[in-house]
XYZ file of C-alpha atoms in Angstrom:
430
model
C -101.312 -62.607 -8.860
C -103.282 -63.458 -12.014
C -101.341 -64.788 -15.026
C -102.165 -61.631 -17.009
C -100.814 -59.470 -14.190
C -97.624 -61.514 -14.003
C -97.182 -61.135 -17.756
C -97.648 -57.356 -17.572
C -95.080 -57.164 -14.775
C -92.481 -58.701 -17.086
C -93.140 -56.453 -20.060
C -90.935 -53.354 -20.483
C -91.953 -50.370 -18.382
C -93.128 -47.771 -20.924
C -93.298 -44.859 -18.454
C -90.350 -42.976 -20.062
C -91.986 -43.323 -23.477
C -95.363 -42.059 -22.193
C -94.060 -39.135 -20.169
C -91.201 -37.701 -22.257
C -91.610 -36.512 -25.843
C -87.848 -35.989 -26.133
C -87.214 -39.576 -25.064
C -89.627 -40.773 -27.757
C -87.840 -38.713 -30.407
C -84.408 -40.004 -29.409
C -85.625 -43.585 -29.156
C -87.162 -43.604 -32.630
C -84.196 -41.743 -34.131
C -81.798 -44.205 -32.541
C -83.762 -47.216 -33.779
C -83.765 -45.916 -37.361
C -80.092 -44.952 -37.469
C -79.145 -48.223 -35.786
C -80.493 -50.146 -38.769
C -78.709 -47.818 -41.173
C -75.439 -48.028 -39.288
C -75.487 -51.815 -39.523
C -75.709 -51.484 -43.294
C -72.427 -49.574 -43.329
C -70.988 -51.807 -40.595
C -71.410 -54.787 -42.925
C -70.759 -53.003 -46.242
C -67.476 -51.367 -45.242
C -65.469 -54.570 -44.552
C -67.111 -56.263 -47.555
C -65.941 -53.447 -49.825
C -62.469 -53.532 -48.272
C -62.275 -57.278 -48.913
C -63.408 -56.817 -52.506
C -60.857 -54.063 -53.142
C -57.831 -55.622 -51.430
C -58.487 -59.335 -50.954
C -56.572 -58.984 -47.687
C -57.780 -60.090 -44.262
C -55.135 -57.830 -42.721
C -56.565 -54.816 -44.555
C -60.047 -55.651 -43.292
C -58.790 -56.118 -39.734
C -57.033 -52.764 -39.899
C -60.442 -51.052 -40.053
C -60.908 -51.938 -36.379
C -57.461 -50.643 -35.538
C -58.062 -47.208 -37.082
C -61.313 -46.936 -35.123
C -59.791 -47.579 -31.701
C -57.572 -44.492 -31.276
C -60.313 -41.950 -32.175
C -62.658 -43.796 -29.837
C -60.256 -43.376 -26.914
C -59.200 -39.785 -27.634
C -62.546 -38.340 -28.620
C -64.505 -40.386 -26.100
C -62.800 -38.590 -23.234
C -62.855 -35.157 -24.880
C -66.402 -35.734 -26.117
C -67.475 -36.160 -22.518
C -65.999 -32.755 -21.665
C -67.780 -31.204 -24.668
C -71.087 -32.753 -23.579
C -70.783 -31.031 -20.193
C -69.745 -27.648 -21.618
C -71.995 -27.287 -24.694
C -75.671 -27.560 -25.553
C -76.275 -31.305 -25.848
C -78.969 -30.896 -28.503
C -76.646 -28.930 -30.788
C -73.832 -31.437 -30.250
C -76.105 -34.355 -31.142
C -77.390 -32.581 -34.255
C -73.935 -31.610 -35.520
C -72.465 -35.075 -35.073
C -75.499 -36.647 -36.750
C -75.075 -34.331 -39.737
C -71.377 -35.244 -39.789
C -72.230 -38.947 -39.952
C -74.542 -38.264 -42.861
C -71.758 -36.461 -44.748
C -69.492 -39.472 -44.225
C -72.176 -41.648 -45.826
C -72.121 -39.262 -48.807
C -68.357 -39.774 -49.080
C -68.759 -43.560 -49.054
C -71.549 -43.390 -51.624
C -69.494 -41.208 -53.977
C -66.439 -43.453 -53.606
C -68.505 -46.592 -54.262
C -69.904 -44.980 -57.429
C -66.456 -44.454 -58.964
C -65.266 -46.838 -61.701
C -62.315 -47.716 -59.451
C -63.138 -46.994 -55.787
C -60.180 -46.016 -53.618
C -59.159 -47.784 -50.431
C -57.985 -44.830 -48.345
C -61.473 -43.233 -48.019
C -62.685 -46.377 -46.255
C -60.034 -45.967 -43.567
C -60.634 -42.219 -43.318
C -64.384 -42.660 -42.911
C -63.920 -45.445 -40.346
C -61.674 -43.209 -38.230
C -63.862 -40.091 -38.567
C -67.047 -42.030 -37.868
C -65.503 -43.493 -34.721
C -64.551 -39.976 -33.594
C -68.086 -38.666 -34.199
C -69.640 -41.584 -32.314
C -67.243 -40.960 -29.428
C -68.271 -37.287 -29.313
C -71.997 -37.984 -29.655
C -72.506 -40.851 -27.210
C -71.583 -38.902 -24.049
C -74.036 -36.172 -25.107
C -76.800 -38.728 -25.654
C -76.080 -40.552 -22.402
C -75.847 -37.370 -20.336
C -79.064 -36.006 -21.859
C -81.104 -38.977 -20.637
C -81.298 -37.956 -16.935
C -82.518 -34.516 -18.055
C -85.445 -35.739 -20.133
C -86.571 -38.739 -18.041
C -87.857 -38.649 -14.462
C -85.362 -39.950 -11.901
C -87.493 -42.934 -10.893
C -87.950 -43.928 -14.552
C -84.245 -44.056 -15.444
C -83.878 -47.859 -15.036
C -86.877 -48.322 -17.323
C -85.337 -45.892 -19.838
C -82.090 -47.877 -19.795
C -84.043 -51.066 -20.501
C -85.956 -49.449 -23.377
C -82.733 -48.131 -24.886
C -81.252 -51.599 -24.583
C -84.295 -52.967 -26.395
C -83.649 -50.526 -29.231
C -80.010 -51.598 -29.517
C -80.733 -55.318 -29.372
C -83.473 -55.143 -31.999
C -80.897 -53.548 -34.262
C -78.268 -56.083 -33.225
C -80.453 -59.007 -34.254
C -82.249 -57.636 -37.323
C -79.696 -55.090 -38.570
C -76.980 -57.507 -39.737
C -79.565 -59.729 -41.435
C -81.014 -56.765 -43.342
C -77.536 -55.528 -44.179
C -76.500 -58.879 -45.584
C -79.519 -58.956 -47.913
C -79.040 -55.362 -49.127
C -75.304 -55.771 -49.745
C -75.728 -59.126 -51.477
C -78.681 -58.277 -53.726
C -78.726 -54.474 -54.090
C -75.056 -53.594 -53.815
C -72.764 -51.450 -51.676
C -74.048 -48.166 -53.090
C -77.579 -48.924 -51.950
C -76.333 -49.833 -48.475
C -74.616 -46.447 -48.113
C -77.609 -44.628 -49.624
C -80.067 -46.200 -47.178
C -77.745 -45.360 -44.278
C -77.668 -41.747 -45.493
C -81.485 -41.678 -45.559
C -81.675 -42.930 -41.970
C -79.402 -40.112 -40.815
C -81.637 -37.592 -42.604
C -84.661 -38.928 -40.688
C -82.705 -38.876 -37.430
C -81.673 -35.241 -37.930
C -85.295 -34.294 -38.621
C -86.358 -35.924 -35.344
C -83.486 -34.405 -33.348
C -84.397 -30.891 -34.536
C -87.518 -31.172 -32.381
C -85.558 -31.786 -29.172
C -85.683 -29.115 -26.498
C -82.505 -27.120 -25.934
C -80.215 -28.646 -23.320
C -77.622 -26.011 -22.367
C -74.619 -26.672 -20.194
C -75.057 -26.651 -16.448
C -73.861 -23.414 -14.898
C -71.466 -25.519 -12.817
C -69.929 -27.330 -15.797
C -66.248 -26.796 -16.558
C -64.965 -25.632 -19.938
C -63.686 -28.472 -22.143
C -60.001 -29.018 -21.447
C -57.568 -31.665 -20.298
C -58.079 -30.334 -16.783
C -61.837 -30.905 -16.996
C -61.254 -34.450 -18.333
C -58.929 -35.099 -15.385
C -61.590 -33.738 -13.022
C -64.045 -36.304 -14.345
C -61.475 -39.082 -13.923
C -60.810 -38.029 -10.316
C -64.518 -38.081 -9.561
C -64.845 -41.572 -11.051
C -61.876 -42.738 -8.949
C -63.492 -41.360 -5.801
C -66.676 -43.351 -6.440
C -65.715 -46.974 -5.851
C -69.140 -48.264 -6.865
C -68.671 -46.571 -10.246
C -65.190 -48.020 -10.549
C -66.690 -51.418 -9.853
C -69.113 -51.135 -12.772
C -66.261 -50.218 -15.132
C -63.919 -52.902 -13.793
C -66.491 -55.711 -13.911
C -67.511 -54.904 -17.462
C -63.896 -54.676 -18.636
C -63.073 -58.000 -16.973
C -66.088 -59.739 -18.501
C -65.447 -58.460 -22.014
C -61.665 -58.832 -21.959
C -61.590 -62.321 -20.468
C -64.749 -63.932 -21.844
C -65.701 -62.342 -25.181
C -65.389 -65.207 -27.730
C -66.823 -63.632 -30.911
C -63.500 -63.736 -32.788
C -63.363 -67.505 -32.261
C -66.886 -68.392 -33.368
C -65.915 -69.216 -36.992
C -63.275 -71.631 -35.681
C -65.668 -73.101 -33.120
C -68.246 -73.741 -35.835
C -65.578 -75.581 -37.853
C -64.529 -77.718 -34.866
C -68.163 -78.684 -34.267
C -68.500 -79.548 -37.966
C -71.409 -77.088 -38.091
C -70.341 -74.306 -40.425
C -74.037 -73.652 -41.063
C -74.417 -72.468 -37.451
C -72.013 -69.512 -37.623
C -74.730 -66.951 -38.342
C -76.818 -68.341 -35.493
C -73.815 -68.103 -33.156
C -73.339 -64.432 -33.980
C -77.046 -63.791 -33.468
C -77.319 -65.775 -30.216
C -75.764 -63.164 -27.886
C -77.902 -60.237 -29.122
C -80.926 -62.559 -29.155
C -80.393 -63.235 -25.444
C -80.063 -59.516 -24.828
C -83.292 -58.927 -26.731
C -85.084 -61.530 -24.612
C -84.148 -59.677 -21.418
C -85.096 -56.318 -22.934
C -88.543 -57.622 -23.861
C -89.117 -58.918 -20.305
C -87.380 -56.096 -18.419
C -90.329 -54.923 -16.336
C -88.889 -56.644 -13.255
C -85.718 -54.520 -13.332
C -87.546 -51.445 -12.014
C -88.309 -53.343 -8.797
C -84.655 -54.178 -8.024
C -82.779 -51.813 -5.693
C -79.385 -53.481 -5.093
C -78.012 -52.726 -8.529
C -74.356 -53.410 -7.697
C -75.008 -57.005 -6.701
C -76.947 -57.567 -9.914
C -74.044 -56.226 -11.995
C -71.615 -58.611 -10.277
C -73.982 -61.599 -10.452
C -74.676 -61.007 -14.144
C -70.959 -60.657 -14.957
C -70.200 -63.949 -13.173
C -73.052 -65.725 -14.972
C -71.780 -64.357 -18.290
C -68.418 -66.004 -17.564
C -70.083 -69.297 -16.628
C -72.180 -69.259 -19.801
C -69.107 -68.667 -21.978
C -67.201 -71.413 -20.147
C -70.062 -73.830 -20.775
C -70.175 -72.835 -24.455
C -66.517 -73.762 -24.726
C -66.942 -77.146 -23.032
C -70.037 -78.660 -24.641
C -69.808 -80.537 -27.932
C -73.375 -80.168 -29.173
C -73.910 -77.100 -31.367
C -77.419 -76.523 -30.031
C -76.077 -76.404 -26.477
C -73.423 -73.935 -27.630
C -76.184 -71.735 -29.051
C -78.151 -72.067 -25.813
C -75.223 -70.968 -23.654
C -74.369 -68.095 -25.986
C -77.979 -66.941 -25.702
C -77.866 -67.208 -21.906
C -74.660 -65.184 -22.003
C -76.471 -62.480 -23.952
C -79.183 -62.448 -21.283
C -76.584 -61.930 -18.562
C -74.800 -59.219 -20.516
C -78.026 -57.252 -20.887
C -78.877 -57.576 -17.184
C -75.439 -56.201 -16.350
C -75.869 -53.360 -18.839
C -79.264 -52.305 -17.509
C -78.091 -52.061 -13.901
C -74.775 -50.403 -14.785
C -76.734 -47.736 -16.654
C -79.098 -47.346 -13.693
C -76.204 -46.670 -11.309
C -74.636 -44.184 -13.719
C -77.835 -42.304 -14.525
C -79.168 -42.113 -10.975
C -76.027 -41.027 -9.112
C -73.763 -38.865 -11.305
C -74.221 -35.056 -11.009
C -75.441 -33.266 -14.129
C -72.322 -31.102 -14.453
C -70.120 -34.229 -14.638
C -72.437 -36.528 -16.566
C -70.847 -35.987 -19.967
C -67.306 -36.669 -18.817
C -68.340 -39.790 -16.954
C -70.286 -40.915 -20.019
C -67.026 -40.628 -21.966
C -65.334 -42.942 -19.478
C -68.284 -45.331 -19.701
C -67.974 -45.347 -23.489
C -64.387 -46.535 -23.168
C -65.266 -49.205 -20.608
C -67.919 -50.889 -22.748
C -66.278 -50.285 -26.156
C -62.602 -51.019 -25.577
C -63.247 -54.198 -23.568
C -64.780 -56.240 -26.417
C -62.100 -55.118 -28.876
C -59.287 -56.058 -26.499
C -61.152 -59.267 -25.724
C -60.866 -60.349 -29.329
C -57.098 -59.953 -29.092
C -57.039 -62.011 -25.876
C -59.228 -64.736 -27.339
C -57.228 -65.039 -30.547
C -53.846 -65.013 -28.857
C -54.852 -67.573 -26.255
C -56.433 -69.782 -28.919
C -53.163 -69.826 -30.870
C -51.424 -71.024 -27.703
C -53.959 -73.384 -26.118
C -56.586 -74.084 -28.778
C -59.984 -72.600 -29.600
C -62.166 -74.406 -27.084
C -59.686 -73.952 -24.244
C -59.480 -70.237 -24.967
C -63.268 -69.991 -24.671
C -63.868 -72.027 -21.514
C -60.714 -70.838 -19.736
C -61.621 -67.221 -20.502
C -65.053 -67.778 -18.987
C -63.603 -69.245 -15.786
C -61.046 -66.425 -15.568
C -63.950 -63.997 -15.822
C -65.730 -65.662 -12.889
C -62.541 -65.530 -10.830
C -62.018 -61.859 -11.666
C -65.592 -61.039 -10.610
C -65.093 -62.775 -7.261
C -61.862 -60.850 -6.614
C -63.312 -57.497 -7.675
C -66.430 -58.029 -5.573
C -64.234 -58.714 -2.540
C -62.200 -55.532 -3.050
C -65.144 -53.275 -3.946
C -67.586 -53.560 -1.040
C -69.287 -50.266 -1.937
C -70.482 -51.792 -5.179
C -71.844 -54.855 -3.416
C -73.678 -52.816 -0.773
C -75.020 -50.242 -3.250
C -78.748 -49.674 -2.760
C -80.448 -46.976 -4.819
C -82.828 -46.237 -1.922
C -80.040 -45.338 0.532
C -76.899 -44.522 -1.472
C -75.875 -40.946 -0.625
C -75.300 -39.980 -4.267
C -78.626 -41.450 -5.393
C -80.451 -39.719 -2.533
C -78.802 -36.387 -3.423
C -79.682 -36.730 -7.103
C -83.253 -37.742 -6.263
C -83.643 -34.675 -4.047
C -82.149 -32.407 -6.710
C -84.496 -33.766 -9.395
C -87.419 -33.301 -7.013
C -86.511 -29.654 -6.477
C -86.198 -29.122 -10.238
C -89.580 -30.729 -10.858
C -91.188 -28.568 -8.192
C -89.645 -25.406 -9.595
C -91.002 -26.171 -13.066
C -94.621 -26.508 -11.873
């Protein structure tokens, strides 16, 4: 194979972008709002610090976000199955824009109040939890079945670009333009996103979808429990994030290495690794044993974090954090491929709600684990021991979840059924 051909084989597969106008609209809208959301993500705790001077008050922002995420994530999945996904996405996007208005008005007051910051944090978390299952469950409808892994990689690219550049842009805007400008720019990004989402095709509920209720949520949970390969993706991600997510300890690690200047680079290293994989994700479309890749990537994430906790050179720490970001993205791409290519349309929203909890709650709980263990054993021990515990957990889970390890998208009964169903739909639309 010529060098140019090898290079092209590594570049992201753009088939979803070329073949689906709705995917293009959602991708661009997501990229724009991602930048805006990082402005508020940075501005909100900065404003809380300025108003209260309390680290506890700033930390409480995360606490008020967790409960809405859990409650509305599950119910949002049921809504995504029972309602028109386009309307749900539009309404939640408008809601997010109104919350930006509230923050902007509060920041413009001579004496801004504290309680609106908590209220907006909680309401925004609820809206995200309602919207994400609708977005995730819409993807298999607007992208061809064989292009779903490529779509997952392109979406990951969108998120990682925002993860690397968004905080940097936010820091500049907040520092030099002020909090009001940060909220105003975020509001403008939501306006653009709504304009793009208006052009989406209607996406009504499947005729087999259940009405939103606790019973329908329980039905989704039972389905997830019956699919051991799905359970494996949730369990591996939770184990990796809970046991080996060291972000809360990075300021302390930078101090111990006498390299306070490196803290920003440490925070950027994990998303930078994810971005590197996203930019070279063409190879992922040629992998069929997705379950093994999820397990391998989770184990390598743990090893990378363990190495970051052991080495004493700050540049090696940055290297291992970057490698960890690479592994995390590989895991994310193949988890999304399994979800998108095997879950029936009428259950996709509810399962997306469960997925939201698995990849959102894990990192938050992981910060608690890392901080508590560091207080007991020390910062570096908390990091390397957490990484090794992650590797051990992956080995145990892989042993007890053989269906995940033998999963092959070419032969898995659920993937074959979904592929046949999408083929029938495509034929009927011709």
